[in-house]
XYZ file of C-alpha atoms in Angstrom:
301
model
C -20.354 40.827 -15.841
C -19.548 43.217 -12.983
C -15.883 43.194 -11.609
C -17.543 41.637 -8.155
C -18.976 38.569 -9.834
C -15.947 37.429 -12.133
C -13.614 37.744 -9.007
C -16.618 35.308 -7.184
C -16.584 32.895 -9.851
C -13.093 33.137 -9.868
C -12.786 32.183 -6.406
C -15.254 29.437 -6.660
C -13.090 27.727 -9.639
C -9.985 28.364 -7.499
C -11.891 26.710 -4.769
C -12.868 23.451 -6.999
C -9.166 23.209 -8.458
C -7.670 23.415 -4.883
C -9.948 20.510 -4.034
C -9.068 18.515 -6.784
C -5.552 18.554 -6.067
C -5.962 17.502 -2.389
C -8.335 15.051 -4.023
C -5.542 13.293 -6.263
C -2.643 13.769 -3.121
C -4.914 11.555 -0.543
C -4.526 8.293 -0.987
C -7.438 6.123 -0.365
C -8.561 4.546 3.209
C -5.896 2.217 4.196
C -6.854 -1.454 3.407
C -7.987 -3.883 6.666
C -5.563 -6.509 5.744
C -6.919 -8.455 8.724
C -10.819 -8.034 7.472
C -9.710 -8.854 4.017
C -7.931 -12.131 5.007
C -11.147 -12.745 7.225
C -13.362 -12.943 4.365
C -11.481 -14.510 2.293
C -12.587 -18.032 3.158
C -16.607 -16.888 2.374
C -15.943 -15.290 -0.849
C -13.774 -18.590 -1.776
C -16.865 -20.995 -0.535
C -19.489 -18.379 -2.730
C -17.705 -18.786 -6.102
C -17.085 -22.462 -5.532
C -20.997 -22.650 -5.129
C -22.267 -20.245 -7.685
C -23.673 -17.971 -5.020
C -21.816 -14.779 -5.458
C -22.432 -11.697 -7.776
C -23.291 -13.035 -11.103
C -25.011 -9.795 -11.853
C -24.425 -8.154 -15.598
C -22.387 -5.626 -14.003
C -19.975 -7.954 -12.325
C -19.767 -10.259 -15.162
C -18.288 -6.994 -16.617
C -16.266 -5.960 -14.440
C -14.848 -9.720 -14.522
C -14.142 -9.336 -18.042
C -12.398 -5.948 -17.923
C -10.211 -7.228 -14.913
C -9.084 -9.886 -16.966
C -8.523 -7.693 -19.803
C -6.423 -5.482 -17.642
C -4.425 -8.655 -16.192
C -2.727 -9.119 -19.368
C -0.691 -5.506 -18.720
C 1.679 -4.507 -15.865
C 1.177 -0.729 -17.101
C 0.757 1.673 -14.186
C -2.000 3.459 -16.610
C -3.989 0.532 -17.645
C -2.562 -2.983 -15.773
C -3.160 -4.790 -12.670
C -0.517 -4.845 -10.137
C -1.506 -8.579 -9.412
C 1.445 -9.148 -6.975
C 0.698 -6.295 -4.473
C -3.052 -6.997 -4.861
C -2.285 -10.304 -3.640
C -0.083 -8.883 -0.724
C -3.006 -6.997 0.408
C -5.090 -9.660 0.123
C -7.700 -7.837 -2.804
C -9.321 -9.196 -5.503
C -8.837 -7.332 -9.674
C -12.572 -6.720 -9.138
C -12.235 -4.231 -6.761
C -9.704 -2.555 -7.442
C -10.908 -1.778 -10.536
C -14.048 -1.024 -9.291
C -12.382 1.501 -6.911
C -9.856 2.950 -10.136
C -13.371 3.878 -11.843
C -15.065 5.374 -8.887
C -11.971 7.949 -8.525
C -12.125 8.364 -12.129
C -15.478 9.184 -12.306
C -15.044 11.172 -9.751
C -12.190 13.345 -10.627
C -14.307 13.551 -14.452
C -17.400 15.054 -12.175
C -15.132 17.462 -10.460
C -13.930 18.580 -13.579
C -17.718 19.016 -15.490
C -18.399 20.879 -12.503
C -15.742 23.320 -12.843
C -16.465 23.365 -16.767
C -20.292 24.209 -16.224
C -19.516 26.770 -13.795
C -17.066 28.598 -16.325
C -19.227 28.371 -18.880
C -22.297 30.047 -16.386
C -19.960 32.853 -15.824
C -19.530 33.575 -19.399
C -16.179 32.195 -19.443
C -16.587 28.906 -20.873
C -13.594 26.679 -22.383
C -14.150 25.045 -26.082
C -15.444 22.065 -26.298
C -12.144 20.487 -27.638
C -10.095 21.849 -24.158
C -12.954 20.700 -21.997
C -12.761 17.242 -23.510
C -9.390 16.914 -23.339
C -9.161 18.233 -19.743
C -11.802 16.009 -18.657
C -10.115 12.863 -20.268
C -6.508 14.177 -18.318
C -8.527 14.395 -14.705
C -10.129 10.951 -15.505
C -6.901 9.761 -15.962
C -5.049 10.844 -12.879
C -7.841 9.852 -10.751
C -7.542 6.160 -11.832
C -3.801 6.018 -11.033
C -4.571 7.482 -7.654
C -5.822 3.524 -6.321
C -2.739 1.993 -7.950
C -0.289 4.377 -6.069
C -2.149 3.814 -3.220
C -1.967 0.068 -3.633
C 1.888 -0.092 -4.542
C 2.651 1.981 -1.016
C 0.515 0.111 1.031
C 2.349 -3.086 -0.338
C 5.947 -1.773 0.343
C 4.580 -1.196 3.972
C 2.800 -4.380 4.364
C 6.011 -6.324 3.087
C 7.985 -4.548 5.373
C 5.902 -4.952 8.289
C 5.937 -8.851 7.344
C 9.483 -8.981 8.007
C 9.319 -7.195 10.892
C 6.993 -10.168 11.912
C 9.221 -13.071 10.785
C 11.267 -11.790 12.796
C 9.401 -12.325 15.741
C 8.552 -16.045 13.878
C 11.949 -16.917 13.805
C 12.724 -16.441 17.548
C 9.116 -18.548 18.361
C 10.275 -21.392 15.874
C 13.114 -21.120 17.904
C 12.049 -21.242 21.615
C 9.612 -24.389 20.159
C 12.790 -26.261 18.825
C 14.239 -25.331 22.273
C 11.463 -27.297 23.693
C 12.013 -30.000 21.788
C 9.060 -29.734 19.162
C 9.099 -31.574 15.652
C 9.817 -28.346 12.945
C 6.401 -28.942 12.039
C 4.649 -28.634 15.506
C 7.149 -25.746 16.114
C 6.302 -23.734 13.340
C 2.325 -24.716 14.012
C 2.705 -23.246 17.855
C 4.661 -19.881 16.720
C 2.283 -19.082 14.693
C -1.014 -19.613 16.949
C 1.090 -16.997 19.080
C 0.324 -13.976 17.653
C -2.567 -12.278 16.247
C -1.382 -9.782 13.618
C -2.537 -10.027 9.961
C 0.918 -11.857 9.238
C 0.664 -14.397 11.602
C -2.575 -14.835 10.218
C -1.215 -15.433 6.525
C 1.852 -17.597 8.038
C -1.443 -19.800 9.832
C -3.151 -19.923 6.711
C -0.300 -20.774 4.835
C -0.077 -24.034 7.251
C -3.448 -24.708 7.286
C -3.239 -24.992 3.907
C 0.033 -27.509 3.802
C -2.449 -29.801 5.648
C -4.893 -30.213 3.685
C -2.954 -30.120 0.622
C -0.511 -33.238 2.066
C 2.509 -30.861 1.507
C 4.872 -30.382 4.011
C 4.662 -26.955 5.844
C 8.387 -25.673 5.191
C 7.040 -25.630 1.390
C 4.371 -23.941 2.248
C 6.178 -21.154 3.864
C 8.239 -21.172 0.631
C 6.020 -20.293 -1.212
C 3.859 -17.721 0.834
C 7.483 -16.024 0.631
C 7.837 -16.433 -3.119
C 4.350 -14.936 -3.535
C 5.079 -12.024 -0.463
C 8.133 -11.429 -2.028
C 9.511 -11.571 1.607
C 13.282 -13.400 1.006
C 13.333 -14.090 4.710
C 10.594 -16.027 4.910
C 11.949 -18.527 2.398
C 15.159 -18.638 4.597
C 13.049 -20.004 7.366
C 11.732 -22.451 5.563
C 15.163 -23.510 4.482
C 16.387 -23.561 7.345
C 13.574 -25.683 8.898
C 13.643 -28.058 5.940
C 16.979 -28.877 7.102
C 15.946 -29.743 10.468
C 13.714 -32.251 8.956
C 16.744 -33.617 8.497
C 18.065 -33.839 11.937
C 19.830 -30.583 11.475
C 19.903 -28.443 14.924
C 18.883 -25.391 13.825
C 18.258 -23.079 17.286
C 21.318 -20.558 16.836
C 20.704 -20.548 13.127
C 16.627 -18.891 13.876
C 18.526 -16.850 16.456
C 21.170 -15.660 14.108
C 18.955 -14.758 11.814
C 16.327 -13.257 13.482
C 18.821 -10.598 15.038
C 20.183 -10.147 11.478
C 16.467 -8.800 10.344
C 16.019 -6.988 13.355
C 19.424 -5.003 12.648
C 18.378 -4.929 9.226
C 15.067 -3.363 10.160
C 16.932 -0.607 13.237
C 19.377 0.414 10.254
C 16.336 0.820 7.777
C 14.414 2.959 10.842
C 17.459 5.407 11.058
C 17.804 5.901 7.331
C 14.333 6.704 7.337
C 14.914 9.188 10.125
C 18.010 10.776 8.482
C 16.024 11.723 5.434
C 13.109 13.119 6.789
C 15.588 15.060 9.149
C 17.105 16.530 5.875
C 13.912 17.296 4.448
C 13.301 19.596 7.601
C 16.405 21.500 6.744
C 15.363 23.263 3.984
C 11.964 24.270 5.965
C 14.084 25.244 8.836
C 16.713 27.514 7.139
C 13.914 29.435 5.477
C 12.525 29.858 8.360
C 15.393 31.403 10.199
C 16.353 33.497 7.266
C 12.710 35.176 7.056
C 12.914 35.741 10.489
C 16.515 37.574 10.355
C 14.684 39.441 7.497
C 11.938 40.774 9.670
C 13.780 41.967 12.458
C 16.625 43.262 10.493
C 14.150 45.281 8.030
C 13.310 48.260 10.996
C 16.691 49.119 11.267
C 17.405 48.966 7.608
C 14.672 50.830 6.584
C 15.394 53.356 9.098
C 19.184 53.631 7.504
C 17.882 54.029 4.257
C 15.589 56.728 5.412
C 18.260 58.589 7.588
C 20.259 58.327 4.358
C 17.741 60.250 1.722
């Protein structure tokens, strides 16, 4: 092979490995919490009347979710608690886990039958074993993605109670029943979290239970501590408890809670720069010093 076509080939598998890696760094689409909470209601309505996918393949896929249930393993488990944060069914996710495995296994044939075309193939054995490796870190590449986008929707649903605290609290002002006040904040706003707060209530109805449980509950399963507090706090004004400075109390406590948590933030990514930064300066004090060093070290010889 001539010296021109090994250094094309060799650019072409640099290419494809370069891909792969940006590949496993992007994370995939963020997830429509708003959407998925839409739909929920019509996927719950087809499997209570036997008219969803009942094909071989998603009996399958069933099975193998449920298999995967059982474990909490990054590699092989079903982070069940930030699936249900999101609002996303096992099926898909590990629908989603296979497609990037497959995918990162194609990307990797390719880059084996291209090697092997330029007359610098692997043995089998390596390209096996590589293949099985890229599989592998394709499939955790949905369950990072899944465990971020949980941390951020958890925080942005205390951001929101938050805001649900002071409502509740301008109802009880008003003079509304806890129940009816918690009911009106939450037909306020129109985020995704105000959405799962409604639903949460909606659901309180029709079960008989009161909505302060509820709320409990959605809190439990959010793992969002301040939205149990509310509910605690508005279980006591069942009671005849007033409760107005309590919301208000609290609700500046999570929104100092959430300023000091936005200025942490900022001080580390400001300390990441500094590295970048002093590099920077010191290759530029290398560039303009090196004229008048080489010239010394010339006058010198």
């Amino acid at each position: 092979m001539s010296a021109g076509a090994a250094a094309a080939v060799l650019g072409i598998v640099a290419g494809l490995a370069v891909t792969l890696v940006v590949l496993a760094l992007l994370r995939p689409a963020p997830v429509d919490v708003a959407a998925a909470i839409a739909d929920l209601d019509d996927r719950m309505r087809q499997r209570r009347d036997g008219t969803g996918a009942s094909s071989r393949s998603a009996r399958r896929i069933r099975r193998l979710a449920g298999y995967s249930a059982r474990s909490s393993s990054l590699w092989w488990g079903i982070p069940a608690r930030d699936l249900d944060v999101l609002d996303l069914t096992a099926e898909r996710f590990l629908v989603r886990r296979l497609a990037w495995a497959g995918g990162a296994a194609a990307l990797g044939a390719t880059v084996c039958a291209l090697s092997w075309l330029a007359g610098m193939g692997l043995p089998a054995e390596v390209a096996v074993l590589a293949l099985l490796v890229m599989a592998t870190a394709g499939s955790v590449v949905p369950a990072l993605a899944v465990r971020e986008d949980a941390r951020r929707a958890r925080e942005e649903f205390r951001r929101a109670t938050a805001a649900y605290l002071d409502l509740v609290a301008q109802e009880r002002a008003t003079g509304r029943a806890p129940s009816q006040a918690l009911d009106e904040a939450a037909a306020v706003g129109d985020s995704w979290a105000f959405a799962r707060i409604r639903r949460a209530l909606g659901h309180a109805a029709h079960a008989g239970s009161t909505p302060w449980e509820s709320l409990a509950m959605l809190g439990r399963r959010m793992a969002v501590a301040e939205l149990e507090d509310l509910a605690d706090i508005v279980a006591t004004a069942a009671d005849g408890a007033a409760i107005y400075r309590t919301l208000l109390a609290k609700s500046a406590a999570l929104r100092a809670a959430a300023l000091a948590a936005d200025k942490a933030d900022a001080n580390s990514r400001s300390q990441r720069l500094a590295l970048p930064v002093a590099l920077l300066l010191i290759a530029f004090l290398l560039l303009v010093l090196y004229p008048a060093v080489n010239r010394l070290l010339l006058g010198g010889t």
